[in-house]
PDB file of C-alpha atoms in Angstrom:
ATOM      1  CA  MET A 151     183.962 110.061 100.283  1.00 85.00           C
ATOM      2  CA  LYS A 152     180.339 109.052 100.126  1.00 91.00           C
ATOM      3  CA  PHE A 153     179.855 105.298 100.759  1.00 93.00           C
ATOM      4  CA  GLU A 154     176.895 102.959 101.195  1.00 91.00           C
ATOM      5  CA  ASP A 155     177.500 100.150 103.737  1.00 92.00           C
ATOM      6  CA  ASN A 156     175.748  97.402 101.751  1.00 95.00           C
ATOM      7  CA  CYS A 157     177.144  98.312  98.311  1.00 97.00           C
ATOM      8  CA  ILE A 158     179.656  95.857  96.832  1.00 97.00           C
ATOM      9  CA  PHE A 159     181.189  98.583  94.662  1.00 98.00           C
ATOM     10  CA  CYS A 160     181.722 100.830  97.708  1.00 98.00           C
ATOM     11  CA  LYS A 161     183.433  97.875  99.397  1.00 97.00           C
ATOM     12  CA  ILE A 162     185.674  97.463  96.330  1.00 98.00           C
ATOM     13  CA  VAL A 163     186.598 101.165  96.444  1.00 98.00           C
ATOM     14  CA  GLN A 164     187.454 100.837 100.145  1.00 97.00           C
ATOM     15  CA  LYS A 165     189.512  97.653  99.446  1.00 97.00           C
ATOM     16  CA  GLN A 166     187.110  95.618 101.631  1.00 97.00           C
ATOM     17  CA  ALA A 167     186.225  93.356  98.684  1.00 97.00           C
ATOM     18  CA  ALA A 168     188.455  91.813  96.038  1.00 96.00           C
ATOM     19  CA  SER A 169     188.663  93.145  92.496  1.00 97.00           C
ATOM     20  CA  SER A 170     190.945  93.176  89.471  1.00 97.00           C
ATOM     21  CA  VAL A 171     191.554  96.898  89.045  1.00 98.00           C
ATOM     22  CA  ILE A 172     192.756  98.210  85.706  1.00 97.00           C
ATOM     23  CA  TYR A 173     192.521 101.958  86.459  1.00 98.00           C
ATOM     24  CA  GLU A 174     192.154 104.143  89.527  1.00 98.00           C
ATOM     25  CA  ASP A 175     192.470 107.826  90.342  1.00 98.00           C
ATOM     26  CA  SER A 176     191.060 110.009  93.129  1.00 97.00           C
ATOM     27  CA  SER A 177     187.448 109.896  91.880  1.00 98.00           C
ATOM     28  CA  VAL A 178     187.031 107.028  89.368  1.00 98.00           C
ATOM     29  CA  MET A 179     187.873 103.326  89.353  1.00 98.00           C
ATOM     30  CA  ALA A 180     187.736 100.663  86.627  1.00 98.00           C
ATOM     31  CA  PHE A 181     187.827  96.938  87.371  1.00 98.00           C
ATOM     32  CA  LEU A 182     186.916  93.695  85.644  1.00 98.00           C
ATOM     33  CA  ASP A 183     183.406  92.329  86.080  1.00 97.00           C
ATOM     34  CA  ILE A 184     183.497  89.070  88.052  1.00 96.00           C
ATOM     35  CA  ARG A 185     180.653  87.725  85.848  1.00 95.00           C
ATOM     36  CA  PRO A 186     181.795  88.955  82.447  1.00 96.00           C
ATOM     37  CA  ALA A 187     179.754  88.976  79.262  1.00 95.00           C
ATOM     38  CA  ASN A 188     183.154  88.559  77.536  1.00 95.00           C
ATOM     39  CA  GLU A 189     186.747  88.348  78.698  1.00 95.00           C
ATOM     40  CA  GLY A 190     187.778  91.919  79.509  1.00 97.00           C
ATOM     41  CA  HIS A 191     184.283  93.125  80.509  1.00 97.00           C
ATOM     42  CA  THR A 192     185.124  96.162  82.635  1.00 98.00           C
ATOM     43  CA  LEU A 193     183.063  98.294  85.016  1.00 98.00           C
ATOM     44  CA  VAL A 194     183.856 101.990  85.386  1.00 98.00           C
ATOM     45  CA  ILE A 195     182.485 103.638  88.535  1.00 98.00           C
ATOM     46  CA  PRO A 196     182.704 106.868  90.486  1.00 98.00           C
ATOM     47  CA  LYS A 197     184.344 106.178  93.840  1.00 98.00           C
ATOM     48  CA  ASP A 198     181.586 108.108  95.594  1.00 98.00           C
ATOM     49  CA  HIS A 199     178.274 106.294  95.844  1.00 98.00           C
ATOM     50  CA  TYR A 200     175.621 107.538  93.408  1.00 98.00           C
ATOM     51  CA  GLU A 201     172.766 105.236  92.486  1.00 97.00           C
ATOM     52  CA  GLY A 202     172.371 106.301  88.885  1.00 97.00           C
ATOM     53  CA  ILE A 203     172.741 108.927  86.200  1.00 97.00           C
ATOM     54  CA  LEU A 204     170.097 111.196  87.749  1.00 96.00           C
ATOM     55  CA  ASP A 205     172.021 111.417  91.054  1.00 95.00           C
ATOM     56  CA  ILE A 206     175.617 112.026  89.983  1.00 98.00           C
ATOM     57  CA  PRO A 207     176.967 115.547  89.397  1.00 98.00           C
ATOM     58  CA  SER A 208     177.450 116.199  85.674  1.00 97.00           C
ATOM     59  CA  GLU A 209     181.154 116.986  86.006  1.00 98.00           C
ATOM     60  CA  LEU A 210     181.844 113.645  87.699  1.00 98.00           C
ATOM     61  CA  LEU A 211     179.666 111.802  85.169  1.00 98.00           C
ATOM     62  CA  GLY A 212     181.798 113.359  82.429  1.00 98.00           C
ATOM     63  CA  LYS A 213     184.953 112.076  84.121  1.00 98.00           C
ATOM     64  CA  VAL A 214     183.457 108.555  84.452  1.00 98.00           C
ATOM     65  CA  HIS A 215     182.681 108.541  80.731  1.00 98.00           C
ATOM     66  CA  LYS A 216     186.110 109.938  79.830  1.00 98.00           C
ATOM     67  CA  VAL A 217     187.682 107.027  81.731  1.00 98.00           C
ATOM     68  CA  ALA A 218     185.202 104.628  80.056  1.00 98.00           C
ATOM     69  CA  LYS A 219     186.436 105.845  76.654  1.00 98.00           C
ATOM     70  CA  ASN A 220     190.091 105.305  77.632  1.00 98.00           C
ATOM     71  CA  VAL A 221     189.240 101.861  79.019  1.00 98.00           C
ATOM     72  CA  ALA A 222     187.330 101.007  75.813  1.00 98.00           C
ATOM     73  CA  ASN A 223     190.409 101.863  73.730  1.00 98.00           C
ATOM     74  CA  ALA A 224     192.642  99.746  75.979  1.00 98.00           C
ATOM     75  CA  VAL A 225     190.256  96.773  76.044  1.00 98.00           C
ATOM     76  CA  LYS A 226     189.852  96.842  72.259  1.00 98.00           C
ATOM     77  CA  LEU A 227     193.605  96.953  71.716  1.00 98.00           C
ATOM     78  CA  ALA A 228     194.574  94.432  74.424  1.00 98.00           C
ATOM     79  CA  LEU A 229     191.979  91.838  73.441  1.00 97.00           C
ATOM     80  CA  ASN A 230     191.851  92.465  69.698  1.00 97.00           C
ATOM     81  CA  ALA A 231     188.101  93.102  69.871  1.00 98.00           C
ATOM     82  CA  ASP A 232     186.122  93.967  66.752  1.00 98.00           C
ATOM     83  CA  GLY A 233     183.956  96.408  68.687  1.00 97.00           C
ATOM     84  CA  ILE A 234     183.000  97.656  72.146  1.00 97.00           C
ATOM     85  CA  SER A 235     179.594  97.876  73.819  1.00 97.00           C
ATOM     86  CA  VAL A 236     179.253 100.682  76.369  1.00 97.00           C
ATOM     87  CA  ILE A 237     176.182 100.214  78.562  1.00 96.00           C
ATOM     88  CA  GLN A 238     174.885 102.158  81.557  1.00 97.00           C
ATOM     89  CA  GLN A 239     171.578 101.101  83.164  1.00 96.00           C
ATOM     90  CA  ASN A 240     169.473 103.066  85.649  1.00 96.00           C
ATOM     91  CA  GLY A 241     166.859 101.494  87.895  1.00 95.00           C
ATOM     92  CA  ARG A 242     165.431  98.022  88.299  1.00 95.00           C
ATOM     93  CA  ALA A 243     163.229  98.437  85.195  1.00 96.00           C
ATOM     94  CA  ALA A 244     166.404  99.004  83.143  1.00 95.00           C
ATOM     95  CA  ASN A 245     168.004  95.830  84.574  1.00 91.00           C
ATOM     96  CA  GLN A 246     170.363  97.652  86.928  1.00 94.00           C
ATOM     97  CA  GLU A 247     171.488  95.031  89.463  1.00 93.00           C
ATOM     98  CA  VAL A 248     174.029  96.949  91.562  1.00 95.00           C
ATOM     99  CA  PHE A 249     172.665 100.320  92.602  1.00 97.00           C
ATOM    100  CA  HIS A 250     175.949 102.214  92.352  1.00 98.00           C
ATOM    101  CA  LEU A 251     176.345 103.983  89.014  1.00 98.00           C
ATOM    102  CA  HIS A 252     178.549 101.941  86.702  1.00 98.00           C
ATOM    103  CA  VAL A 253     179.387 101.864  83.032  1.00 98.00           C
ATOM    104  CA  HIS A 254     179.928  98.488  81.365  1.00 97.00           C
ATOM    105  CA  VAL A 255     182.710  98.369  78.769  1.00 98.00           C
ATOM    106  CA  ILE A 256     182.355  95.050  76.938  1.00 97.00           C
ATOM    107  CA  PRO A 257     184.603  93.813  74.135  1.00 97.00           C
ATOM    108  CA  ARG A 258     182.608  92.393  71.211  1.00 96.00           C
ATOM    109  CA  TYR A 259     183.492  90.169  68.294  1.00 96.00           C
ATOM    110  CA  ASN A 260     181.937  89.852  64.826  1.00 95.00           C
ATOM    111  CA  GLY A 261     179.059  87.370  64.683  1.00 89.00           C
ATOM    112  CA  GLN A 262     178.766  87.110  68.449  1.00 88.00           C
ATOM    113  CA  LYS A 263     175.468  87.451  70.335  1.00 84.00           C
ATOM    114  CA  MET A 264     175.330  89.154  73.736  1.00 80.00           C
ATOM    115  CA  LYS A 265     174.899  86.661  76.584  1.00 78.00           C
ATOM    116  CA  SER A 266     171.899  86.953  78.883  1.00 75.00           C
ATOM    117  CA  THR A 267     172.489  87.585  82.582  1.00 77.00           C
ATOM    118  CA  LYS A 268     171.521  83.969  83.308  1.00 78.00           C
ATOM    119  CA  GLU A 269     174.336  82.713  81.042  1.00 83.00           C
ATOM    120  CA  LEU A 270     177.107  84.639  82.806  1.00 86.00           C
ATOM    121  CA  GLN A 271     179.531  82.654  84.947  1.00 89.00           C
ATOM    122  CA  THR A 272     181.764  83.830  87.769  1.00 92.00           C
ATOM    123  CA  MET A 273     185.497  83.906  87.021  1.00 93.00           C
ATOM    124  CA  ASP A 274     188.183  83.517  89.666  1.00 92.00           C
ATOM    125  CA  TYR A 275     190.498  86.397  90.470  1.00 93.00           C
ATOM    126  CA  ALA A 276     193.611  84.619  89.197  1.00 93.00           C
ATOM    127  CA  GLN A 277     192.050  84.517  85.697  1.00 95.00           C
ATOM    128  CA  LEU A 278     190.775  88.087  86.001  1.00 95.00           C
ATOM    129  CA  ASP A 279     194.173  89.386  87.102  1.00 95.00           C
ATOM    130  CA  VAL A 280     195.847  87.933  83.991  1.00 94.00           C
ATOM    131  CA  ILE A 281     193.300  89.727  81.786  1.00 96.00           C
ATOM    132  CA  ALA A 282     193.607  92.937  83.835  1.00 96.00           C
ATOM    133  CA  ASN A 283     197.369  92.968  83.319  1.00 95.00           C
ATOM    134  CA  LYS A 284     196.918  92.711  79.531  1.00 95.00           C
ATOM    135  CA  ILE A 285     194.573  95.709  79.588  1.00 97.00           C
ATOM    136  CA  LYS A 286     196.631  97.825  82.017  1.00 95.00           C
ATOM    137  CA  VAL A 287     199.614  97.949  79.655  1.00 93.00           C
ATOM    138  CA  CYS A 288     197.339  99.472  76.997  1.00 95.00           C
ATOM    139  CA  ILE A 289     195.913 102.289  79.136  1.00 89.00           C
TER     140      ILE A 289
END
């Protein structure tokens, strides 16, 4: 596998950092965002380190997005969301904060505005694990 020493997502893949995983296979992982825009906000990543969409092989990008679709269905069902935002940012100018390709799957509710990054608060893993378990049964 291709890892970057200072990448938090690479550390999560290697089990060197905590996470609330809802899906994992040999090449893709999905886990809850520790600073969620909404309860159930999930990140889908390739296990290998690629900075963005321009770096990742197309076949692997397709698998990441296939998993993102399955996760979106599970999140919507588990959390009774009215909709799902799927977001993937590339580069500092696009507000990418962690430079390991990731797809945000965010449950959305009617009448709700998207929170700004400054409004997001860190959740503890006990809370995240409860949410992750709700989603896992729907995958």
